[in-house]
Amino acid sequence: MTTARTTLVIGATGTTGSRTAAQLTAAGHRVKAASRQATPVAGAEPVPFDWHDPTTHAAALDGVDRVYLVPPPGDSGPAAVMLPFLHQARTVGVRRAVLLSSSAIPEGGPAVGTVHQALPDLFEQWAVLRPSWFMQNFTGTHAHARSIRDEGIIWTATETGRVGFVDAEDIAAVAVRALTDEQAPNTDLVLTGPEALSHDDIAASISEVTGRPVVHRRLSYKQMRDRLTTQVPVEFAAMLADMDRAIAGGAEDRTTDAVHRLTGRPPRTFRAFLEGEMRCSS
C-alpha cells in the first residue's frame, strides 16, 4: 500500500472514474476526485474540474503525481483542451498518466486517438486503456438503457456484428493497477469481457434474466446517425454511427486477456453482470 502518492481522478463521478476512485481509496491510496461540481466522493478529496475551464486545472493538479484521464464527454476534438492540461501536469510534477480511450480508436486516430499518440512523449510512465463497449450501457443512463426501459428495444446499426462488452468494474481494476503498480504498463491495453456478443445476444440475455421482452432493432447507418443527432452534437453522432458500422463489419469481434493479465482474475461475463444488477435493484 502506498499513501504518499496522490492520484487525480478526472471524471470521478462517471462510469469508470467513480469506480477507479472507489477502488483506489479502498486500497488506501490518496485520491483527489475531480468533477465539475466537486461532488463528494467517499474517502477522497473532492476538487472542482472542468476541461473547458483552465482556471480549475492548477488547483486540481496541486500535490498530484499521477492522473487518470477521462476525456470531455461528447467532444469529437478533445486534444484542444487535453494537451495543454497534460503539458501543465508534466510541468508541475505529474509522473504517470493513464488515459481512458476506446477499443475503436487507435493511436493517432480520431478524437482521443490524438491524445493517445502524444502521451508517451509527455510522460515516462503511462498507459492507454482502450476498453470495448461498457456493459453498463444497458443498465445505466446510456441511450441503450433508456430505450430498453422505455420501449423494450435496443437500436443499433451493428447488424449481427459482435462486441467483447466489458464491465466498468474491470476497467477500473485495470486502471488501478496501471496507476499504482511499481512499473507502469507503458503501452495501450485493449480491454474486453470474456466473450464477444451481438446485440441480438444482448437482447436475449436481458429478456431471459429480467423476464421482460427486449429486442434488437437494426437501423441503417444514416438512420442511426440521425437518431443520435437528437442526443449529441452532429459530429459526435456521425462518429458513433461510424463505430456501429465498424462493428457490423467485424471490427470489435474479439476478446483479449488484458483484464486477467493485469488484475489476476478473469473479466466478468455479461450474464453475471446482469444478475448482479438485478440483485442490487431488488
CSV table of C-alpha atoms in Angstrom, one decimal:
chain,number,residue,atom,x,y,z
A,1,MET,CA,0.0,0.0,0.0
A,2,THR,CA,1.2,3.4,-0.9
A,3,THR,CA,-0.2,6.5,0.7
A,4,ALA,CA,2.5,9.1,-0.1
A,5,ARG,CA,1.4,9.3,-3.7
A,6,THR,CA,-1.8,11.2,-4.8
A,7,THR,CA,-3.8,10.4,-7.8
A,8,LEU,CA,-6.1,12.9,-9.5
A,9,VAL,CA,-9.1,11.0,-10.9
A,10,ILE,CA,-10.8,13.1,-13.6
A,11,GLY,CA,-14.5,12.3,-14.1
A,12,ALA,CA,-14.7,10.9,-10.6
A,13,THR,CA,-18.5,10.7,-10.7
A,14,GLY,CA,-18.6,9.0,-14.1
A,15,THR,CA,-18.8,5.4,-15.1
A,16,THR,CA,-15.1,4.4,-14.8
A,17,GLY,CA,-13.9,7.3,-12.8
A,18,SER,CA,-16.2,6.7,-9.8
A,19,ARG,CA,-15.2,3.0,-9.7
A,20,THR,CA,-11.5,3.9,-10.1
A,21,ALA,CA,-11.6,6.4,-7.2
A,22,ALA,CA,-13.5,3.9,-5.1
A,23,GLN,CA,-11.0,1.1,-5.7
A,24,LEU,CA,-8.1,3.3,-5.1
A,25,THR,CA,-9.4,4.6,-1.8
A,26,ALA,CA,-10.4,1.1,-0.7
A,27,ALA,CA,-6.8,0.1,-1.2
A,28,GLY,CA,-5.5,3.0,0.9
A,29,HIS,CA,-4.4,5.3,-1.8
A,30,ARG,CA,-4.8,9.1,-1.7
A,31,VAL,CA,-7.2,10.4,-4.3
A,32,LYS,CA,-8.3,13.8,-5.5
A,33,ALA,CA,-11.8,13.3,-7.0
A,34,ALA,CA,-12.3,15.8,-9.8
A,35,SER,CA,-15.7,16.7,-11.2
A,36,ARG,CA,-17.5,19.9,-12.3
A,37,GLN,CA,-19.4,20.3,-9.1
A,38,ALA,CA,-16.6,18.9,-6.8
A,39,THR,CA,-19.1,16.2,-5.8
A,40,PRO,CA,-18.1,14.5,-2.5
A,41,VAL,CA,-16.6,11.0,-3.1
A,42,ALA,CA,-16.1,8.7,-0.1
A,43,GLY,CA,-12.5,8.6,1.1
A,44,ALA,CA,-11.3,11.2,-1.5
A,45,GLU,CA,-10.7,14.9,-1.6
A,46,PRO,CA,-13.3,16.5,-4.0
A,47,VAL,CA,-12.0,19.2,-6.3
A,48,PRO,CA,-13.7,21.2,-9.0
A,49,PHE,CA,-12.6,20.5,-12.5
A,50,ASP,CA,-13.8,21.4,-16.0
A,51,TRP,CA,-11.8,20.5,-19.1
A,52,HIS,CA,-13.1,23.7,-20.7
A,53,ASP,CA,-12.3,26.0,-17.8
A,54,PRO,CA,-8.5,26.2,-17.4
A,55,THR,CA,-8.8,28.2,-14.2
A,56,THR,CA,-9.8,24.9,-12.4
A,57,HIS,CA,-6.7,23.0,-13.6
A,58,ALA,CA,-3.9,24.2,-11.3
A,59,ALA,CA,-5.7,23.6,-8.0
A,60,ALA,CA,-6.7,20.1,-9.2
A,61,LEU,CA,-3.1,19.3,-10.1
A,62,ASP,CA,-1.7,20.6,-6.8
A,63,GLY,CA,0.2,17.8,-4.9
A,64,VAL,CA,-0.6,15.2,-7.6
A,65,ASP,CA,1.9,12.8,-9.1
A,66,ARG,CA,-0.4,10.7,-11.2
A,67,VAL,CA,-3.6,11.2,-13.1
A,68,TYR,CA,-6.5,9.2,-14.5
A,69,LEU,CA,-7.7,11.0,-17.6
A,70,VAL,CA,-11.3,10.7,-18.8
A,71,PRO,CA,-11.8,12.9,-21.9
A,72,PRO,CA,-14.5,15.5,-22.0
A,73,PRO,CA,-17.8,13.7,-23.0
A,74,GLY,CA,-19.3,14.3,-26.4
A,75,ASP,CA,-16.2,16.1,-27.7
A,76,SER,CA,-15.0,15.0,-31.1
A,77,GLY,CA,-11.8,17.0,-30.8
A,78,PRO,CA,-10.7,16.7,-27.1
A,79,ALA,CA,-6.9,17.2,-27.8
A,80,ALA,CA,-7.5,21.0,-27.9
A,81,VAL,CA,-8.2,21.1,-24.2
A,82,MET,CA,-6.4,17.9,-23.1
A,83,LEU,CA,-3.0,18.5,-24.5
A,84,PRO,CA,-2.4,21.9,-22.8
A,85,PHE,CA,-3.6,20.4,-19.5
A,86,LEU,CA,-1.1,17.5,-19.9
A,87,HIS,CA,1.8,19.8,-20.6
A,88,GLN,CA,0.8,21.7,-17.4
A,89,ALA,CA,0.6,18.4,-15.5
A,90,ARG,CA,4.1,17.4,-16.5
A,91,THR,CA,5.4,20.8,-15.6
A,92,VAL,CA,4.0,20.7,-12.0
A,93,GLY,CA,5.4,17.1,-11.4
A,94,VAL,CA,2.9,14.6,-12.6
A,95,ARG,CA,4.9,11.5,-13.4
A,96,ARG,CA,2.3,9.0,-14.6
A,97,ALA,CA,-0.8,9.4,-16.7
A,98,VAL,CA,-3.4,6.7,-17.5
A,99,LEU,CA,-5.8,7.7,-20.4
A,100,LEU,CA,-9.2,6.3,-21.0
A,101,SER,CA,-9.7,5.8,-24.7
A,102,SER,CA,-11.7,3.2,-26.7
A,103,SER,CA,-11.0,-0.1,-28.5
A,104,ALA,CA,-12.5,1.5,-31.6
A,105,ILE,CA,-9.9,4.4,-31.6
A,106,PRO,CA,-6.3,3.5,-32.4
A,107,GLU,CA,-3.2,5.6,-31.6
A,108,GLY,CA,-3.3,8.6,-33.8
A,109,GLY,CA,-6.9,8.0,-34.7
A,110,PRO,CA,-9.8,10.5,-34.4
A,111,ALA,CA,-10.9,12.2,-31.2
A,112,VAL,CA,-8.9,10.9,-28.2
A,113,GLY,CA,-6.5,9.0,-30.6
A,114,THR,CA,-4.5,12.2,-30.9
A,115,VAL,CA,-4.0,12.4,-27.2
A,116,HIS,CA,-3.0,8.7,-27.1
A,117,GLN,CA,-0.4,9.5,-29.7
A,118,ALA,CA,1.1,12.3,-27.6
A,119,LEU,CA,1.1,10.6,-24.2
A,120,PRO,CA,4.4,8.6,-24.5
A,121,ASP,CA,6.3,11.8,-25.3
A,122,LEU,CA,4.9,13.6,-22.3
A,123,PHE,CA,5.3,11.0,-19.6
A,124,GLU,CA,7.8,8.3,-19.0
A,125,GLN,CA,5.1,6.3,-17.1
A,126,TRP,CA,1.9,5.9,-18.9
A,127,ALA,CA,-0.9,3.7,-20.2
A,128,VAL,CA,-3.8,4.0,-22.5
A,129,LEU,CA,-6.9,1.9,-21.7
A,130,ARG,CA,-8.9,1.0,-24.7
A,131,PRO,CA,-12.0,-0.8,-23.4
A,132,SER,CA,-14.7,-2.2,-25.6
A,133,TRP,CA,-18.3,-1.1,-25.1
A,134,PHE,CA,-19.4,-1.0,-21.5
A,135,MET,CA,-21.9,-3.5,-20.1
A,136,GLN,CA,-23.3,-0.6,-18.1
A,137,ASN,CA,-24.6,0.9,-21.3
A,138,PHE,CA,-27.6,-1.4,-21.0
A,139,THR,CA,-28.5,-0.6,-17.4
A,140,GLY,CA,-27.5,3.0,-16.6
A,141,THR,CA,-28.3,6.3,-18.2
A,142,HIS,CA,-27.0,5.5,-21.7
A,143,ALA,CA,-29.3,5.8,-24.6
A,144,HIS,CA,-29.5,2.0,-24.9
A,145,ALA,CA,-30.6,1.7,-21.3
A,146,ARG,CA,-33.3,4.3,-21.7
A,147,SER,CA,-34.7,2.7,-24.9
A,148,ILE,CA,-34.7,-0.7,-23.1
A,149,ARG,CA,-36.7,0.7,-20.2
A,150,ASP,CA,-39.0,2.9,-22.4
A,151,GLU,CA,-39.5,0.7,-25.4
A,152,GLY,CA,-38.0,-2.8,-24.8
A,153,ILE,CA,-35.8,-2.1,-27.8
A,154,ILE,CA,-32.1,-1.7,-28.5
A,155,TRP,CA,-31.5,0.4,-31.6
A,156,THR,CA,-28.2,0.0,-33.5
A,157,ALA,CA,-26.6,-0.1,-36.9
A,158,THR,CA,-24.4,-3.0,-35.8
A,159,GLU,CA,-26.4,-5.7,-37.7
A,160,THR,CA,-25.0,-9.1,-36.5
A,161,GLY,CA,-21.6,-7.8,-35.5
A,162,ARG,CA,-20.2,-8.9,-32.2
A,163,VAL,CA,-18.6,-6.9,-29.4
A,164,GLY,CA,-16.5,-8.0,-26.4
A,165,PHE,CA,-18.6,-6.0,-23.9
A,166,VAL,CA,-16.7,-5.2,-20.7
A,167,ASP,CA,-17.7,-4.4,-17.1
A,168,ALA,CA,-16.7,-0.9,-15.9
A,169,GLU,CA,-15.5,-2.5,-12.7
A,170,ASP,CA,-13.0,-4.5,-14.6
A,171,ILE,CA,-11.8,-1.4,-16.4
A,172,ALA,CA,-11.4,0.4,-13.1
A,173,ALA,CA,-9.4,-2.6,-11.7
A,174,VAL,CA,-7.0,-2.3,-14.6
A,175,ALA,CA,-6.8,1.5,-14.2
A,176,VAL,CA,-5.8,1.0,-10.5
A,177,ARG,CA,-3.0,-1.4,-11.5
A,178,ALA,CA,-1.8,0.9,-14.2
A,179,LEU,CA,-1.8,3.8,-11.8
A,180,THR,CA,-0.2,2.1,-8.8
A,181,ASP,CA,2.0,-0.8,-9.9
A,182,GLU,CA,5.7,-0.2,-9.5
A,183,GLN,CA,6.2,-0.3,-13.2
A,184,ALA,CA,3.6,1.4,-15.5
A,185,PRO,CA,2.4,-0.6,-18.5
A,186,ASN,CA,3.8,2.0,-20.9
A,187,THR,CA,1.5,0.6,-23.6
A,188,ASP,CA,-2.1,0.6,-24.7
A,189,LEU,CA,-4.4,-2.1,-23.4
A,190,VAL,CA,-7.5,-3.3,-25.3
A,191,LEU,CA,-9.9,-4.4,-22.6
A,192,THR,CA,-12.8,-6.8,-23.2
A,193,GLY,CA,-15.0,-9.2,-21.4
A,194,PRO,CA,-14.6,-12.9,-21.8
A,195,GLU,CA,-17.0,-13.3,-24.8
A,196,ALA,CA,-18.0,-11.5,-28.0
A,197,LEU,CA,-21.7,-10.9,-28.2
A,198,SER,CA,-24.1,-9.4,-30.8
A,199,HIS,CA,-26.8,-7.0,-29.8
A,200,ASP,CA,-29.2,-9.8,-30.6
A,201,ASP,CA,-27.4,-11.9,-27.9
A,202,ILE,CA,-27.5,-8.9,-25.5
A,203,ALA,CA,-31.3,-8.5,-26.0
A,204,ALA,CA,-31.9,-12.2,-25.5
A,205,SER,CA,-29.8,-12.2,-22.3
A,206,ILE,CA,-31.7,-9.2,-20.9
A,207,SER,CA,-35.0,-10.8,-21.7
A,208,GLU,CA,-34.0,-14.1,-20.0
A,209,VAL,CA,-32.5,-12.6,-16.9
A,210,THR,CA,-35.1,-9.8,-16.3
A,211,GLY,CA,-38.2,-11.6,-17.6
A,212,ARG,CA,-39.1,-8.6,-19.8
A,213,PRO,CA,-39.0,-9.0,-23.6
A,214,VAL,CA,-36.3,-6.9,-25.2
A,215,VAL,CA,-35.5,-6.9,-28.9
A,216,HIS,CA,-32.7,-5.6,-31.1
A,217,ARG,CA,-33.9,-3.4,-34.0
A,218,ARG,CA,-31.4,-2.8,-36.8
A,219,LEU,CA,-31.0,0.6,-38.4
A,220,SER,CA,-29.1,1.8,-41.4
A,221,TYR,CA,-26.0,4.0,-40.8
A,222,LYS,CA,-28.0,7.1,-41.8
A,223,GLN,CA,-30.9,6.2,-39.6
A,224,MET,CA,-28.6,5.6,-36.6
A,225,ARG,CA,-26.7,8.9,-37.3
A,226,ASP,CA,-29.9,10.8,-37.5
A,227,ARG,CA,-31.2,9.2,-34.3
A,228,LEU,CA,-28.0,10.0,-32.4
A,229,THR,CA,-28.1,13.6,-33.7
A,230,THR,CA,-31.1,14.2,-31.5
A,231,GLN,CA,-29.0,13.3,-28.4
A,232,VAL,CA,-25.4,14.5,-29.1
A,233,PRO,CA,-23.6,17.0,-31.4
A,234,VAL,CA,-23.7,16.2,-35.1
A,235,GLU,CA,-20.0,15.4,-35.5
A,236,PHE,CA,-20.1,13.1,-32.4
A,237,ALA,CA,-23.2,11.4,-33.7
A,238,ALA,CA,-21.6,10.7,-37.0
A,239,MET,CA,-18.5,9.2,-35.2
A,240,LEU,CA,-20.7,7.0,-33.1
A,241,ALA,CA,-22.7,5.8,-36.1
A,242,ASP,CA,-19.4,5.0,-37.8
A,243,MET,CA,-18.4,2.9,-34.8
A,244,ASP,CA,-21.7,0.9,-35.2
A,245,ARG,CA,-20.9,0.4,-38.9
A,246,ALA,CA,-17.4,-0.8,-38.0
A,247,ILE,CA,-18.9,-3.3,-35.5
A,248,ALA,CA,-21.2,-4.6,-38.3
A,249,GLY,CA,-18.0,-5.2,-40.3
A,250,GLY,CA,-16.4,-7.3,-37.5
A,251,ALA,CA,-14.0,-4.7,-36.1
A,252,GLU,CA,-14.9,-5.4,-32.5
A,253,ASP,CA,-15.3,-9.2,-32.8
A,254,ARG,CA,-12.5,-10.1,-30.4
A,255,THR,CA,-11.6,-10.8,-26.8
A,256,THR,CA,-8.3,-10.1,-25.0
A,257,ASP,CA,-6.6,-11.4,-21.9
A,258,ALA,CA,-5.6,-7.9,-20.7
A,259,VAL,CA,-8.1,-7.8,-17.7
A,260,HIS,CA,-6.9,-11.2,-16.5
A,261,ARG,CA,-3.3,-10.4,-17.1
A,262,LEU,CA,-3.3,-7.0,-15.2
A,263,THR,CA,-5.7,-7.9,-12.4
A,264,GLY,CA,-5.0,-11.7,-11.9
A,265,ARG,CA,-8.7,-12.6,-12.3
A,266,PRO,CA,-10.9,-13.2,-15.3
A,267,PRO,CA,-13.3,-10.5,-16.5
A,268,ARG,CA,-17.0,-10.7,-15.7
A,269,THR,CA,-19.4,-12.2,-18.1
A,270,PHE,CA,-22.4,-10.2,-19.3
A,271,ARG,CA,-24.9,-12.7,-17.7
A,272,ALA,CA,-23.1,-12.4,-14.3
A,273,PHE,CA,-23.2,-8.6,-14.7
A,274,LEU,CA,-26.9,-8.6,-15.3
A,275,GLU,CA,-27.6,-11.0,-12.4
A,276,GLY,CA,-25.5,-8.7,-10.2
A,277,GLU,CA,-27.5,-5.6,-11.3
A,278,MET,CA,-30.8,-7.5,-10.6
A,279,ARG,CA,-29.6,-8.3,-7.1
A,280,CYS,CA,-28.6,-4.7,-6.4
A,281,SER,CA,-32.0,-3.3,-7.6
A,282,SER,CA,-34.1,-5.9,-5.8
